[in-house]
Amino acid sequence: MAENKTQPTTVPVDEFLASVEHPGRRADSFELLELMGSITGQESVMWRPGIVGFGSYHYRYASGREGDAAAVGFSPRRANLALYGLTYGPDAERLLPALGKHKTGVSCLYISKLQDVDRDVLAEMVRTGYHHVIAELHRP
């Protein structure tokens, strides 16, 4: 079986975020760093190039594929901020309409800028997403 591409790295998170070219995306990333760190109580870790993660969980699929991933995290991309782990929680469907301007993908929540979303709703999504991933999705 192929090795999982998403692995933790030793790249310093602050160094990575300081290198984000878009000034607004860079500022939003530092705000997300503070928000996710304070809610999860976890240190930030770089996962593969480009993903800032908080906490981790082990997954195992019925197919036999397994690995580790960040419990919650984000990636400052050129077009948007991709947030991971926030749409898994049982409250996500209820919270998404109140979040503000966003898009969703298979496992990601995409926002253009933090100014477009309600910070309290975002904080609740981080909280419930993190707890759901750790308590329900983690498969030791």
Short mmCIF file of N, CA and C in Angstrom, two decimals:
data_model
loop_
_atom_site.label_atom_id
_atom_site.label_comp_id
_atom_site.label_asym_id
_atom_site.label_seq_id
_atom_site.Cartn_x
_atom_site.Cartn_y
_atom_site.Cartn_z
N MET A 1 0.84 -1.18 0.00
CA MET A 1 0.00 0.00 0.00
C MET A 1 0.88 1.25 0.00
N ALA A 2 0.49 2.24 -0.74
CA ALA A 2 1.28 3.48 -0.85
C ALA A 2 1.31 4.22 0.48
N GLU A 3 2.42 4.89 0.72
CA GLU A 3 2.56 5.68 1.93
C GLU A 3 1.70 6.94 1.84
N ASN A 4 1.10 7.32 2.94
CA ASN A 4 0.27 8.51 3.00
C ASN A 4 1.13 9.75 2.74
N LYS A 5 0.69 10.61 1.83
CA LYS A 5 1.43 11.83 1.50
C LYS A 5 1.34 12.86 2.62
N THR A 6 0.28 12.81 3.39
CA THR A 6 0.08 13.80 4.44
C THR A 6 0.75 13.30 5.72
N GLN A 7 1.94 13.81 5.96
CA GLN A 7 2.74 13.45 7.12
C GLN A 7 3.16 14.73 7.85
N PRO A 8 3.34 14.64 9.16
CA PRO A 8 3.86 15.81 9.87
C PRO A 8 5.30 16.08 9.44
N THR A 9 5.69 17.35 9.46
CA THR A 9 7.04 17.74 9.08
C THR A 9 7.68 18.53 10.21
N THR A 10 8.92 18.89 10.03
CA THR A 10 9.62 19.70 11.03
C THR A 10 9.69 21.17 10.63
N VAL A 11 9.01 21.55 9.56
CA VAL A 11 9.00 22.94 9.11
C VAL A 11 8.35 23.81 10.19
N PRO A 12 8.99 24.88 10.61
CA PRO A 12 8.38 25.77 11.61
C PRO A 12 7.13 26.45 11.04
N VAL A 13 6.03 26.37 11.77
CA VAL A 13 4.76 26.94 11.31
C VAL A 13 4.88 28.44 11.09
N ASP A 14 5.47 29.16 12.03
CA ASP A 14 5.60 30.62 11.89
C ASP A 14 6.38 30.99 10.64
N GLU A 15 7.41 30.23 10.34
CA GLU A 15 8.23 30.48 9.15
C GLU A 15 7.39 30.26 7.88
N PHE A 16 6.62 29.17 7.86
CA PHE A 16 5.77 28.90 6.71
C PHE A 16 4.74 30.03 6.53
N LEU A 17 4.06 30.41 7.61
CA LEU A 17 3.03 31.43 7.49
C LEU A 17 3.61 32.79 7.10
N ALA A 18 4.80 33.10 7.57
CA ALA A 18 5.44 34.37 7.20
C ALA A 18 5.76 34.41 5.71
N SER A 19 5.86 33.24 5.08
CA SER A 19 6.19 33.19 3.65
C SER A 19 4.96 33.27 2.74
N VAL A 20 3.76 33.30 3.32
CA VAL A 20 2.55 33.41 2.51
C VAL A 20 2.57 34.76 1.82
N GLU A 21 2.50 34.75 0.49
CA GLU A 21 2.66 35.99 -0.29
C GLU A 21 1.54 37.00 -0.09
N HIS A 22 0.31 36.56 -0.13
CA HIS A 22 -0.83 37.47 -0.05
C HIS A 22 -0.94 38.01 1.38
N PRO A 23 -0.82 39.33 1.57
CA PRO A 23 -0.82 39.89 2.94
C PRO A 23 -2.09 39.60 3.72
N GLY A 24 -3.25 39.65 3.07
CA GLY A 24 -4.50 39.36 3.77
C GLY A 24 -4.59 37.91 4.18
N ARG A 25 -4.18 37.02 3.30
CA ARG A 25 -4.20 35.58 3.60
C ARG A 25 -3.20 35.26 4.72
N ARG A 26 -2.05 35.95 4.68
CA ARG A 26 -1.04 35.76 5.73
C ARG A 26 -1.59 36.20 7.10
N ALA A 27 -2.22 37.37 7.14
CA ALA A 27 -2.80 37.87 8.40
C ALA A 27 -3.91 36.94 8.90
N ASP A 28 -4.77 36.50 7.99
CA ASP A 28 -5.84 35.56 8.36
C ASP A 28 -5.25 34.25 8.89
N SER A 29 -4.15 33.81 8.30
CA SER A 29 -3.52 32.56 8.74
C SER A 29 -2.99 32.68 10.16
N PHE A 30 -2.38 33.80 10.49
CA PHE A 30 -1.90 33.98 11.86
C PHE A 30 -3.07 34.06 12.84
N GLU A 31 -4.19 34.63 12.41
CA GLU A 31 -5.37 34.66 13.27
C GLU A 31 -5.92 33.25 13.47
N LEU A 32 -5.98 32.45 12.39
CA LEU A 32 -6.42 31.06 12.52
C LEU A 32 -5.49 30.25 13.40
N LEU A 33 -4.20 30.51 13.31
CA LEU A 33 -3.21 29.84 14.15
C LEU A 33 -3.54 30.05 15.63
N GLU A 34 -3.83 31.29 15.99
CA GLU A 34 -4.18 31.62 17.37
C GLU A 34 -5.51 30.99 17.77
N LEU A 35 -6.52 31.12 16.91
CA LEU A 35 -7.85 30.61 17.20
C LEU A 35 -7.84 29.10 17.40
N MET A 36 -7.29 28.37 16.45
CA MET A 36 -7.30 26.91 16.54
C MET A 36 -6.43 26.40 17.68
N GLY A 37 -5.32 27.06 17.91
CA GLY A 37 -4.45 26.66 19.03
C GLY A 37 -5.12 26.86 20.37
N SER A 38 -5.79 27.99 20.54
CA SER A 38 -6.44 28.26 21.83
C SER A 38 -7.64 27.35 22.07
N ILE A 39 -8.37 27.01 21.03
CA ILE A 39 -9.53 26.14 21.19
C ILE A 39 -9.13 24.69 21.43
N THR A 40 -8.16 24.19 20.65
CA THR A 40 -7.78 22.78 20.77
C THR A 40 -6.82 22.52 21.91
N GLY A 41 -6.07 23.54 22.31
CA GLY A 41 -5.04 23.34 23.32
C GLY A 41 -3.83 22.58 22.78
N GLN A 42 -3.75 22.46 21.46
CA GLN A 42 -2.67 21.72 20.81
C GLN A 42 -1.67 22.67 20.16
N GLU A 43 -0.42 22.24 20.09
CA GLU A 43 0.60 22.98 19.36
C GLU A 43 0.36 22.79 17.87
N SER A 44 0.66 23.79 17.10
CA SER A 44 0.53 23.67 15.65
C SER A 44 1.70 22.87 15.07
N VAL A 45 1.40 22.09 14.04
CA VAL A 45 2.41 21.28 13.36
C VAL A 45 2.16 21.40 11.86
N MET A 46 3.23 21.51 11.09
CA MET A 46 3.10 21.49 9.63
C MET A 46 2.93 20.05 9.17
N TRP A 47 1.90 19.83 8.37
CA TRP A 47 1.67 18.53 7.74
C TRP A 47 1.91 18.72 6.26
N ARG A 48 2.74 17.88 5.68
CA ARG A 48 3.18 17.99 4.29
C ARG A 48 3.34 19.47 3.96
N PRO A 49 3.78 19.80 2.83
CA PRO A 49 3.90 21.22 2.53
C PRO A 49 2.53 21.90 2.48
N GLY A 50 2.30 22.82 3.40
CA GLY A 50 1.14 23.68 3.26
C GLY A 50 -0.02 23.51 4.20
N ILE A 51 -0.03 22.51 5.08
CA ILE A 51 -1.17 22.34 5.99
C ILE A 51 -0.69 22.55 7.42
N VAL A 52 -1.35 23.46 8.13
CA VAL A 52 -1.08 23.69 9.54
C VAL A 52 -2.12 22.90 10.31
N GLY A 53 -1.67 21.95 11.13
CA GLY A 53 -2.60 21.09 11.85
C GLY A 53 -2.49 21.21 13.35
N PHE A 54 -3.58 20.82 14.01
CA PHE A 54 -3.67 20.85 15.47
C PHE A 54 -4.20 19.51 15.95
N GLY A 55 -3.43 18.82 16.76
CA GLY A 55 -3.82 17.48 17.20
C GLY A 55 -3.73 16.52 16.02
N SER A 56 -3.92 15.26 16.31
CA SER A 56 -3.92 14.27 15.24
C SER A 56 -4.83 13.11 15.61
N TYR A 57 -5.21 12.37 14.61
CA TYR A 57 -6.02 11.17 14.84
C TYR A 57 -5.58 10.10 13.85
N HIS A 58 -5.86 8.88 14.23
CA HIS A 58 -5.53 7.74 13.37
C HIS A 58 -6.82 7.28 12.72
N TYR A 59 -6.78 7.08 11.41
CA TYR A 59 -7.96 6.60 10.70
C TYR A 59 -7.65 5.22 10.12
N ARG A 60 -8.69 4.44 9.98
CA ARG A 60 -8.59 3.12 9.37
C ARG A 60 -9.86 2.89 8.57
N TYR A 61 -9.72 2.72 7.26
CA TYR A 61 -10.86 2.49 6.39
C TYR A 61 -11.15 1.00 6.27
N ALA A 62 -12.36 0.66 5.87
CA ALA A 62 -12.74 -0.73 5.65
C ALA A 62 -11.84 -1.41 4.62
N SER A 63 -11.28 -0.62 3.70
CA SER A 63 -10.39 -1.16 2.66
C SER A 63 -9.05 -1.63 3.21
N GLY A 64 -8.77 -1.22 4.46
CA GLY A 64 -7.49 -1.56 5.07
C GLY A 64 -6.51 -0.40 5.08
N ARG A 65 -6.79 0.62 4.29
CA ARG A 65 -5.92 1.80 4.28
C ARG A 65 -6.04 2.51 5.62
N GLU A 66 -4.91 2.92 6.17
CA GLU A 66 -4.93 3.66 7.42
C GLU A 66 -3.78 4.64 7.46
N GLY A 67 -3.88 5.57 8.37
CA GLY A 67 -2.84 6.58 8.51
C GLY A 67 -3.21 7.58 9.59
N ASP A 68 -2.44 8.63 9.66
CA ASP A 68 -2.67 9.70 10.63
C ASP A 68 -2.91 11.00 9.89
N ALA A 69 -3.70 11.86 10.48
CA ALA A 69 -3.99 13.17 9.90
C ALA A 69 -4.20 14.17 11.03
N ALA A 70 -4.12 15.43 10.67
CA ALA A 70 -4.40 16.49 11.64
C ALA A 70 -5.87 16.43 12.02
N ALA A 71 -6.17 16.63 13.29
CA ALA A 71 -7.57 16.62 13.73
C ALA A 71 -8.32 17.80 13.12
N VAL A 72 -7.76 18.97 13.20
CA VAL A 72 -8.27 20.16 12.51
C VAL A 72 -7.06 20.93 11.99
N GLY A 73 -7.30 21.75 11.00
CA GLY A 73 -6.19 22.53 10.47
C GLY A 73 -6.64 23.43 9.34
N PHE A 74 -5.65 24.06 8.71
CA PHE A 74 -5.95 24.96 7.60
C PHE A 74 -4.75 25.04 6.67
N SER A 75 -5.04 25.51 5.47
CA SER A 75 -4.01 25.72 4.47
C SER A 75 -4.28 27.05 3.76
N PRO A 76 -3.34 27.97 3.83
CA PRO A 76 -3.52 29.24 3.10
C PRO A 76 -3.16 29.05 1.63
N ARG A 77 -4.16 28.85 0.82
CA ARG A 77 -3.94 28.64 -0.61
C ARG A 77 -4.03 29.97 -1.34
N ARG A 78 -3.67 29.96 -2.61
CA ARG A 78 -3.73 31.20 -3.40
C ARG A 78 -5.14 31.77 -3.47
N ALA A 79 -6.11 30.91 -3.73
CA ALA A 79 -7.48 31.37 -3.97
C ALA A 79 -8.30 31.53 -2.70
N ASN A 80 -7.93 30.82 -1.63
CA ASN A 80 -8.76 30.82 -0.42
C ASN A 80 -8.02 30.18 0.74
N LEU A 81 -8.71 30.13 1.86
CA LEU A 81 -8.23 29.38 3.02
C LEU A 81 -9.02 28.07 3.05
N ALA A 82 -8.33 26.96 3.07
CA ALA A 82 -8.97 25.65 3.18
C ALA A 82 -8.88 25.24 4.64
N LEU A 83 -10.02 24.93 5.25
CA LEU A 83 -10.06 24.52 6.65
C LEU A 83 -10.48 23.05 6.72
N TYR A 84 -9.75 22.29 7.51
CA TYR A 84 -9.94 20.85 7.59
C TYR A 84 -10.52 20.44 8.95
N GLY A 85 -11.40 19.45 8.92
CA GLY A 85 -11.94 18.87 10.14
C GLY A 85 -13.16 19.59 10.71
N LEU A 86 -13.55 20.70 10.13
CA LEU A 86 -14.64 21.49 10.71
C LEU A 86 -16.01 21.04 10.25
N THR A 87 -16.08 20.34 9.15
CA THR A 87 -17.39 19.91 8.62
C THR A 87 -17.77 18.51 9.07
N TYR A 88 -16.93 17.86 9.89
CA TYR A 88 -17.22 16.50 10.35
C TYR A 88 -18.15 16.46 11.54
N GLY A 89 -18.15 17.47 12.36
CA GLY A 89 -18.92 17.46 13.59
C GLY A 89 -20.42 17.39 13.36
N PRO A 90 -21.15 16.87 14.33
CA PRO A 90 -22.60 16.74 14.18
C PRO A 90 -23.33 18.08 14.10
N ASP A 91 -22.70 19.16 14.52
CA ASP A 91 -23.33 20.48 14.48
C ASP A 91 -23.01 21.25 13.21
N ALA A 92 -22.19 20.68 12.33
CA ALA A 92 -21.74 21.42 11.15
C ALA A 92 -22.90 21.87 10.27
N GLU A 93 -23.86 21.00 10.01
CA GLU A 93 -24.99 21.38 9.15
C GLU A 93 -25.77 22.54 9.74
N ARG A 94 -25.91 22.56 11.04
CA ARG A 94 -26.63 23.64 11.72
C ARG A 94 -25.83 24.94 11.70
N LEU A 95 -24.51 24.83 11.82
CA LEU A 95 -23.66 26.02 11.93
C LEU A 95 -23.30 26.65 10.58
N LEU A 96 -23.18 25.84 9.55
CA LEU A 96 -22.74 26.38 8.25
C LEU A 96 -23.59 27.54 7.72
N PRO A 97 -24.92 27.48 7.80
CA PRO A 97 -25.71 28.61 7.30
C PRO A 97 -25.44 29.93 8.04
N ALA A 98 -25.02 29.83 9.29
CA ALA A 98 -24.76 31.03 10.08
C ALA A 98 -23.31 31.50 9.95
N LEU A 99 -22.47 30.72 9.31
CA LEU A 99 -21.04 31.05 9.22
C LEU A 99 -20.77 32.30 8.41
N GLY A 100 -21.44 32.44 7.30
CA GLY A 100 -21.15 33.54 6.38
C GLY A 100 -20.71 32.97 5.05
N LYS A 101 -20.02 33.78 4.27
CA LYS A 101 -19.64 33.41 2.91
C LYS A 101 -18.59 32.28 2.94
N HIS A 102 -18.95 31.15 2.33
CA HIS A 102 -18.06 29.98 2.31
C HIS A 102 -18.48 29.01 1.21
N LYS A 103 -17.63 28.03 0.97
CA LYS A 103 -17.94 26.90 0.09
C LYS A 103 -17.48 25.65 0.81
N THR A 104 -18.06 24.53 0.45
CA THR A 104 -17.62 23.27 1.03
C THR A 104 -17.20 22.31 -0.07
N GLY A 105 -16.28 21.43 0.28
CA GLY A 105 -15.84 20.36 -0.60
C GLY A 105 -16.08 19.04 0.11
N VAL A 106 -15.46 18.00 -0.38
CA VAL A 106 -15.64 16.68 0.21
C VAL A 106 -15.31 16.69 1.70
N SER A 107 -14.17 17.25 2.06
CA SER A 107 -13.79 17.27 3.47
C SER A 107 -13.27 18.63 3.92
N CYS A 108 -13.47 19.65 3.12
CA CYS A 108 -12.92 20.97 3.42
C CYS A 108 -14.01 22.04 3.45
N LEU A 109 -13.69 23.06 4.18
CA LEU A 109 -14.48 24.28 4.21
C LEU A 109 -13.58 25.35 3.61
N TYR A 110 -14.07 26.07 2.63
CA TYR A 110 -13.27 27.09 1.96
C TYR A 110 -13.85 28.47 2.24
N ILE A 111 -12.98 29.39 2.67
CA ILE A 111 -13.38 30.78 2.84
C ILE A 111 -12.33 31.66 2.16
N SER A 112 -12.77 32.77 1.61
CA SER A 112 -11.84 33.68 0.94
C SER A 112 -11.06 34.51 1.95
N LYS A 113 -11.78 35.01 2.97
CA LYS A 113 -11.13 35.81 4.01
C LYS A 113 -11.96 35.73 5.28
N LEU A 114 -11.29 35.85 6.40
CA LEU A 114 -11.97 35.76 7.70
C LEU A 114 -13.00 36.86 7.88
N GLN A 115 -12.80 37.97 7.23
CA GLN A 115 -13.74 39.09 7.30
C GLN A 115 -15.14 38.66 6.83
N ASP A 116 -15.21 37.63 5.99
CA ASP A 116 -16.49 37.17 5.43
C ASP A 116 -17.28 36.24 6.35
N VAL A 117 -16.69 35.84 7.48
CA VAL A 117 -17.37 34.86 8.34
C VAL A 117 -17.53 35.37 9.76
N ASP A 118 -18.49 34.78 10.44
CA ASP A 118 -18.76 35.08 11.84
C ASP A 118 -17.74 34.32 12.69
N ARG A 119 -16.89 35.05 13.41
CA ARG A 119 -15.81 34.42 14.18
C ARG A 119 -16.34 33.49 15.28
N ASP A 120 -17.46 33.85 15.89
CA ASP A 120 -18.02 32.99 16.94
C ASP A 120 -18.50 31.66 16.37
N VAL A 121 -19.12 31.70 15.20
CA VAL A 121 -19.57 30.47 14.55
C VAL A 121 -18.36 29.64 14.13
N LEU A 122 -17.34 30.30 13.58
CA LEU A 122 -16.12 29.60 13.19
C LEU A 122 -15.48 28.93 14.40
N ALA A 123 -15.41 29.63 15.51
CA ALA A 123 -14.83 29.06 16.74
C ALA A 123 -15.63 27.83 17.19
N GLU A 124 -16.94 27.90 17.11
CA GLU A 124 -17.77 26.76 17.49
C GLU A 124 -17.53 25.58 16.54
N MET A 125 -17.35 25.86 15.27
CA MET A 125 -17.07 24.78 14.31
C MET A 125 -15.71 24.15 14.58
N VAL A 126 -14.72 24.94 14.96
CA VAL A 126 -13.41 24.38 15.33
C VAL A 126 -13.58 23.49 16.56
N ARG A 127 -14.29 23.98 17.55
CA ARG A 127 -14.49 23.24 18.81
C ARG A 127 -15.21 21.91 18.56
N THR A 128 -16.34 21.97 17.88
CA THR A 128 -17.12 20.74 17.69
C THR A 128 -16.45 19.79 16.68
N GLY A 129 -15.82 20.35 15.66
CA GLY A 129 -15.11 19.51 14.70
C GLY A 129 -13.96 18.78 15.35
N TYR A 130 -13.16 19.50 16.14
CA TYR A 130 -12.02 18.89 16.82
C TYR A 130 -12.48 17.77 17.75
N HIS A 131 -13.46 18.05 18.57
CA HIS A 131 -13.93 17.04 19.52
C HIS A 131 -14.52 15.83 18.81
N HIS A 132 -15.22 16.04 17.72
CA HIS A 132 -15.79 14.93 16.97
C HIS A 132 -14.69 14.05 16.37
N VAL A 133 -13.70 14.68 15.77
CA VAL A 133 -12.61 13.92 15.16
C VAL A 133 -11.87 13.10 16.22
N ILE A 134 -11.56 13.69 17.35
CA ILE A 134 -10.81 13.00 18.40
C ILE A 134 -11.66 11.89 19.04
N ALA A 135 -12.93 12.18 19.32
CA ALA A 135 -13.77 11.21 20.04
C ALA A 135 -14.40 10.16 19.13
N GLU A 136 -14.73 10.51 17.90
CA GLU A 136 -15.49 9.59 17.05
C GLU A 136 -14.71 8.99 15.88
N LEU A 137 -13.84 9.77 15.27
CA LEU A 137 -13.14 9.28 14.08
C LEU A 137 -11.81 8.60 14.40
N HIS A 138 -11.23 8.90 15.57
CA HIS A 138 -9.94 8.34 15.95
C HIS A 138 -10.07 6.82 16.12
N ARG A 139 -9.22 6.07 15.44
CA ARG A 139 -9.23 4.60 15.49
C ARG A 139 -7.84 4.09 15.86
N PRO A 140 -7.57 3.98 17.18
CA PRO A 140 -6.22 3.52 17.58
C PRO A 140 -5.92 2.11 17.09
#
